[in-house]
Every structure is written in structure tokens, then in C-alpha cells.
Coordinates of C-alpha atoms in Angstrom, one line a residue:
M1 CA -67.0 -76.3 -9.5
S2 CA -70.1 -74.5 -8.5
I3 CA -71.6 -75.5 -5.1
T4 CA -74.9 -77.4 -5.3
D5 CA -78.1 -75.9 -3.8
Q6 CA -78.2 -78.6 -1.1
A7 CA -74.6 -78.1 -0.1
L8 CA -75.1 -74.3 0.0
A9 CA -78.2 -74.6 2.3
V10 CA -76.1 -76.7 4.7
E11 CA -73.1 -74.4 4.5
A12 CA -75.2 -71.3 5.1
A13 CA -77.1 -72.8 8.1
E14 CA -73.8 -74.0 9.6
V15 CA -72.3 -70.6 9.3
G16 CA -75.3 -69.1 11.1
A17 CA -75.2 -71.8 13.8
A18 CA -71.5 -71.0 14.5
V19 CA -72.5 -67.4 15.2
V20 CA -75.3 -68.5 17.5
R21 CA -73.0 -70.8 19.4
S22 CA -70.4 -68.1 19.8
R23 CA -72.9 -65.6 21.2
Y24 CA -74.6 -68.1 23.7
G25 CA -74.4 -66.9 27.3
S26 CA -73.2 -63.4 26.4
A27 CA -74.9 -60.1 27.1
L28 CA -77.2 -59.5 24.1
T29 CA -78.9 -56.3 22.9
R30 CA -82.6 -56.9 22.3
V31 CA -84.5 -55.3 19.4
M32 CA -88.2 -55.2 20.2
K33 CA -90.5 -56.2 17.2
T34 CA -93.9 -56.6 18.7
A35 CA -95.3 -57.1 22.2
G36 CA -93.4 -60.1 23.7
D37 CA -91.4 -60.7 20.5
F38 CA -87.8 -59.5 20.0
A39 CA -84.6 -60.2 18.2
T40 CA -81.2 -60.3 19.7
A41 CA -77.8 -59.3 18.4
A42 CA -77.2 -63.0 17.8
D43 CA -80.2 -63.2 15.5
V44 CA -79.0 -60.2 13.5
E45 CA -75.4 -61.3 13.3
A46 CA -76.3 -64.9 12.3
E47 CA -78.6 -63.7 9.6
R48 CA -75.9 -61.4 8.2
A49 CA -73.5 -64.3 8.0
I50 CA -76.0 -66.6 6.3
L51 CA -76.9 -63.9 3.8
D52 CA -73.3 -63.3 3.0
V53 CA -72.9 -66.9 2.1
L54 CA -76.0 -67.1 0.0
R55 CA -75.4 -63.8 -1.9
A56 CA -71.8 -64.8 -2.7
A57 CA -72.9 -68.1 -4.3
R58 CA -76.3 -67.1 -5.7
P59 CA -76.4 -63.3 -6.4
D60 CA -79.4 -63.5 -8.6
D61 CA -81.7 -65.3 -6.1
A62 CA -84.1 -63.5 -3.7
V63 CA -83.9 -63.9 0.0
V64 CA -86.6 -63.7 2.6
A65 CA -85.1 -63.5 6.1
E66 CA -86.6 -63.2 9.5
E67 CA -84.9 -59.9 10.5
S68 CA -84.2 -58.1 7.2
G69 CA -87.2 -59.1 5.2
R70 CA -87.0 -59.6 1.4
T71 CA -84.0 -58.6 -0.6
G72 CA -82.9 -59.3 -4.2
A73 CA -84.9 -59.3 -7.3
G74 CA -85.6 -63.0 -7.6
D75 CA -86.7 -62.8 -11.2
N76 CA -85.5 -66.4 -11.7
G77 CA -88.2 -67.8 -9.4
R78 CA -85.7 -68.8 -6.7
T79 CA -86.1 -67.6 -3.1
W80 CA -84.1 -68.5 0.0
L81 CA -86.1 -68.6 3.3
V82 CA -83.9 -67.8 6.3
D83 CA -84.6 -68.0 10.0
P84 CA -81.2 -67.3 11.7
L85 CA -82.3 -68.3 15.2
C86 CA -85.6 -70.1 15.8
G87 CA -86.1 -70.1 19.6
T88 CA -84.8 -66.6 20.4
L89 CA -86.6 -66.5 23.7
N90 CA -85.1 -69.9 24.7
F91 CA -81.7 -68.6 23.6
A92 CA -81.9 -65.3 25.4
A93 CA -82.9 -67.2 28.6
R94 CA -79.8 -69.4 28.2
T95 CA -81.8 -72.5 27.2
M96 CA -80.1 -74.6 24.5
L97 CA -83.2 -75.2 22.4
A98 CA -82.9 -73.4 19.1
S99 CA -82.4 -74.0 15.4
V100 CA -81.0 -72.2 12.4
N101 CA -83.1 -72.8 9.3
V102 CA -82.3 -72.3 5.6
A103 CA -84.6 -73.4 2.7
L104 CA -84.8 -72.8 -1.0
R105 CA -88.1 -72.3 -2.7
V106 CA -88.2 -72.7 -6.5
G107 CA -91.5 -71.7 -7.8
A108 CA -94.0 -73.2 -5.3
D109 CA -91.8 -76.0 -4.1
V110 CA -89.0 -76.1 -1.4
T111 CA -86.3 -78.1 -3.1
V112 CA -83.6 -78.2 -0.5
A113 CA -83.4 -77.3 3.1
A114 CA -81.2 -77.5 6.2
S115 CA -82.0 -77.1 9.9
V116 CA -79.1 -77.0 12.3
D117 CA -79.1 -77.6 16.0
P118 CA -76.2 -75.3 17.0
F119 CA -75.7 -76.9 20.4
A120 CA -75.9 -80.6 19.5
D121 CA -74.0 -79.8 16.3
E122 CA -76.4 -81.7 14.2
V123 CA -77.4 -80.8 10.7
F124 CA -80.8 -82.0 9.4
W125 CA -80.9 -81.6 5.6
T126 CA -82.8 -82.7 2.6
D127 CA -82.1 -82.6 -1.2
G128 CA -85.9 -82.8 -1.8
T129 CA -85.8 -86.5 -2.3
A130 CA -84.6 -87.9 1.1
A131 CA -83.8 -86.5 4.5
Y132 CA -80.6 -87.0 6.5
V133 CA -78.9 -86.0 9.7
R134 CA -75.2 -85.2 9.8
G135 CA -73.5 -85.5 13.2
T136 CA -69.8 -86.5 13.2
G137 CA -69.2 -86.0 9.5
T138 CA -71.4 -88.9 8.3
D139 CA -75.0 -88.7 7.0
E140 CA -77.7 -91.0 8.3
R141 CA -81.1 -91.3 6.7
L142 CA -84.0 -89.9 8.8
V143 CA -86.6 -92.5 9.7
P144 CA -89.8 -91.3 11.4
S145 CA -91.2 -93.2 14.3
A146 CA -94.2 -92.7 16.6
E147 CA -92.8 -95.1 19.2
S148 CA -92.0 -92.3 21.7
T149 CA -95.6 -91.0 21.7
L150 CA -94.1 -87.6 22.3
V151 CA -96.1 -84.8 20.6
D152 CA -94.7 -81.2 20.5
L153 CA -97.3 -78.5 20.8
N154 CA -96.5 -74.9 19.9
L155 CA -98.1 -72.7 22.5
D156 CA -96.7 -69.4 21.1
P157 CA -99.2 -66.8 19.8
P158 CA -100.9 -65.8 17.6
F159 CA -103.8 -68.3 17.5
P160 CA -105.7 -67.5 14.4
N161 CA -107.8 -70.6 14.6
R162 CA -108.6 -70.4 18.4
D163 CA -112.4 -70.9 17.7
V164 CA -111.7 -74.4 16.3
F165 CA -108.3 -75.3 17.8
L166 CA -106.1 -74.2 20.6
A167 CA -103.0 -76.2 21.6
A168 CA -103.4 -75.3 25.2
R169 CA -106.8 -77.0 25.3
M170 CA -105.3 -80.2 23.8
L171 CA -102.9 -80.3 26.8
T172 CA -105.8 -81.1 29.1
D173 CA -107.8 -83.3 26.8
E174 CA -108.1 -86.8 28.3
G175 CA -108.2 -88.4 24.9
F176 CA -104.9 -86.8 24.0
L177 CA -103.3 -87.8 27.3
E178 CA -104.4 -91.4 26.9
Q179 CA -102.5 -91.7 23.7
F180 CA -99.6 -89.2 23.8
R181 CA -97.2 -87.3 26.0
P182 CA -97.1 -83.5 25.3
R183 CA -93.9 -81.6 25.0
V184 CA -93.3 -77.9 24.4
V185 CA -89.8 -76.8 23.3
S186 CA -90.8 -73.6 21.4
T187 CA -88.5 -73.9 18.4
S188 CA -89.1 -75.4 15.0
L189 CA -86.2 -77.8 15.7
A190 CA -89.0 -80.0 17.1
V191 CA -90.4 -80.4 13.5
A192 CA -87.0 -81.9 12.4
W193 CA -87.2 -84.2 15.3
V194 CA -90.4 -85.8 13.9
A195 CA -88.5 -86.6 10.7
A196 CA -85.7 -88.1 12.9
G197 CA -88.1 -90.3 14.9
R198 CA -87.5 -88.3 18.1
R199 CA -91.1 -87.0 18.2
A200 CA -94.3 -88.8 17.2
A201 CA -95.8 -85.5 15.9
Y202 CA -95.8 -81.8 16.0
V203 CA -98.8 -79.5 16.0
T204 CA -99.1 -75.7 15.6
D205 CA -101.5 -73.0 14.6
R206 CA -100.5 -70.1 12.3
H207 CA -101.0 -69.0 8.7
D208 CA -99.2 -70.0 5.5
L209 CA -96.5 -72.2 7.2
R210 CA -95.2 -73.7 3.9
N211 CA -93.8 -70.2 3.1
S212 CA -92.7 -69.4 6.6
V213 CA -89.0 -68.8 7.3
H214 CA -89.6 -70.6 10.6
F215 CA -91.2 -73.8 9.3
A216 CA -90.3 -74.2 5.6
A217 CA -87.1 -76.2 6.3
G218 CA -88.7 -78.5 8.9
I219 CA -91.7 -79.2 6.6
A220 CA -89.4 -80.1 3.7
L221 CA -87.4 -82.4 6.0
C222 CA -90.6 -84.2 7.1
E223 CA -92.0 -84.5 3.7
A224 CA -88.8 -86.0 2.3
A225 CA -88.6 -88.4 5.3
G226 CA -92.1 -89.7 4.6
C227 CA -94.0 -88.1 7.4
V228 CA -97.7 -87.2 7.1
V229 CA -97.9 -83.4 6.7
T230 CA -101.1 -81.4 6.5
G231 CA -102.9 -78.4 7.8
L232 CA -105.1 -78.5 10.9
D233 CA -108.0 -79.5 8.6
G234 CA -106.2 -82.5 7.3
H235 CA -105.7 -81.2 3.8
P236 CA -102.3 -80.9 2.1
L237 CA -100.6 -77.6 2.9
R238 CA -100.9 -76.6 -0.8
T239 CA -104.7 -76.7 -0.7
G240 CA -105.6 -76.8 3.0
G241 CA -106.2 -74.0 5.5
D242 CA -104.1 -72.9 8.5
G243 CA -101.8 -74.6 10.9
L244 CA -99.6 -77.7 10.7
V245 CA -99.9 -81.3 11.8
V246 CA -96.8 -83.3 11.2
A247 CA -97.0 -87.0 12.2
A248 CA -94.6 -89.9 11.9
D249 CA -97.3 -92.2 10.5
E250 CA -100.9 -92.3 9.3
R251 CA -102.2 -93.7 12.6
T252 CA -100.8 -90.9 14.7
H253 CA -102.0 -88.3 12.2
A254 CA -105.5 -89.7 12.2
A255 CA -105.6 -89.7 16.0
L256 CA -104.5 -86.1 16.2
L257 CA -107.0 -84.9 13.6
T258 CA -109.8 -86.6 15.5
L259 CA -108.8 -84.7 18.7
I260 CA -108.5 -81.4 16.7
R261 CA -111.9 -81.8 15.1
K262 CA -113.4 -82.5 18.5
Q263 CA -112.3 -79.1 19.7
G264 CA -114.2 -77.5 16.8
S265 CA -117.4 -79.5 17.2

């Protein structure tokens, strides 16, 4: 029996996570990409393992991967988005904050996705309808909650909207600190945490995040879990501008948009 897309996304992400775990703490060759940005041997090896799984099961699909770029014809409209190690700098510094992300885009929609925490051995996954976390072999439905008041802010460059929004400015905003408690983990694992109720929200700048190998899986998880997901301008990601605001509920989302708009006024 052929494997389902949802099961394939989970399997591929778990294979990549196994490589990441096995390489943790070892001496790793770095491959410089841009100033301050690099990949390690773990990124490359994990990506290779993920692509082997995807190509064996879906040879006609295209793949866009963080390290190797786009491969495959993809004439069928199906494209896998792969980030083999989100949080490379954390990982290289022996900090256990990272994720392995695999998502399938069919046409304009991400239909299934998986984001694995390789150190907590948790798999966050969605079939496009609902979102779950798998820990000890059982699946639990993800339920967003703003109770923690924790908001993750991505401080990694680039900052294409710095004239109207800069996460670093929000860190010192009295209105923000009256309502929320900032966190910075520097991995898109924090996006999955919003879906899981472990964060009230997540905010980042950047371009075209719905099609990003870093963020596509987390966005799909949050949408399936019922989070509020928009760009920095408050519009849906399909029609809106840049950046990403993911919130557990409408109240939290509205409060964050008010703070963001204040920066641009």
C-alpha cells in the first residue's frame, strides 16, 4: 500500500531529525553561505537523508530544500519544502533548540506538514485539517492558548520592513511588556509551539514566508490548529505583505497588530 502524504512528511522529518541528533556535539565542518550564515555537515547530511525518503516515495514531485535548492521537474504541481535543520547556529553552539521541517505544497496550498524537535523527540504534524503532536507513539490534538503570555520574536536579519517594524524595538516597548513576555529561541520550532499552546504568539519579519522552507510547516500547523495567522499588516498571507504574526487567539493578535502599527506611525 502506498504511503500517504501525511505519513511521508512525518517519516522524512523523523529521518532528518535522527541525523541531527546523531551529529549533536560532534565536530562539524561549516559551509559559509553569506555573512553570518552557514550550514554544517549535519544540515547537509540530514537534508540528503530527507530527500532520499521523498524521492523514493514520490519521484515525480519537485523538492525545494534549504541547502540544495530546487530539484525535480514538479510538473504535477506538487513541491516538497525541506528545512533539514532550522536553528543551525543554536545547534553549532550546542544549544538544543532546533527543528526539522518538511511540508508539501500542492498548487498554492500546503496540504501536509511535519516539524520535528530532534531533542525532545516530538513530532508536530498536520494533515491539512487538524494538527497534532506525537510524543510517545500517541497523537494529541494541538490546542492553541495565550495563557502563557510568551511571545517569540525573531531577531535574525534581514529586516526588510525595518522602517515600519523591527522586533528589537518591540522588546523595549512598554505596551508590549505590560501585556506579554518576550522570548527569542531563533528557530521556527517556536511557530509550532504557538499551535501547541506553549507560546501565545510568534512574530517575524521576512518576505514570502508561506513558501519558505523555514516557515511553511509551522504556518500550516498553526492554521490547522486554529491560530490567527497573518502578515505584519494584518492581512492573510495569501494577499498580505511581508512578515508573519501567528497568535493563539484574536485578542492576542489584535494587541500585537496595534503594537506593530504604532511602530510605523
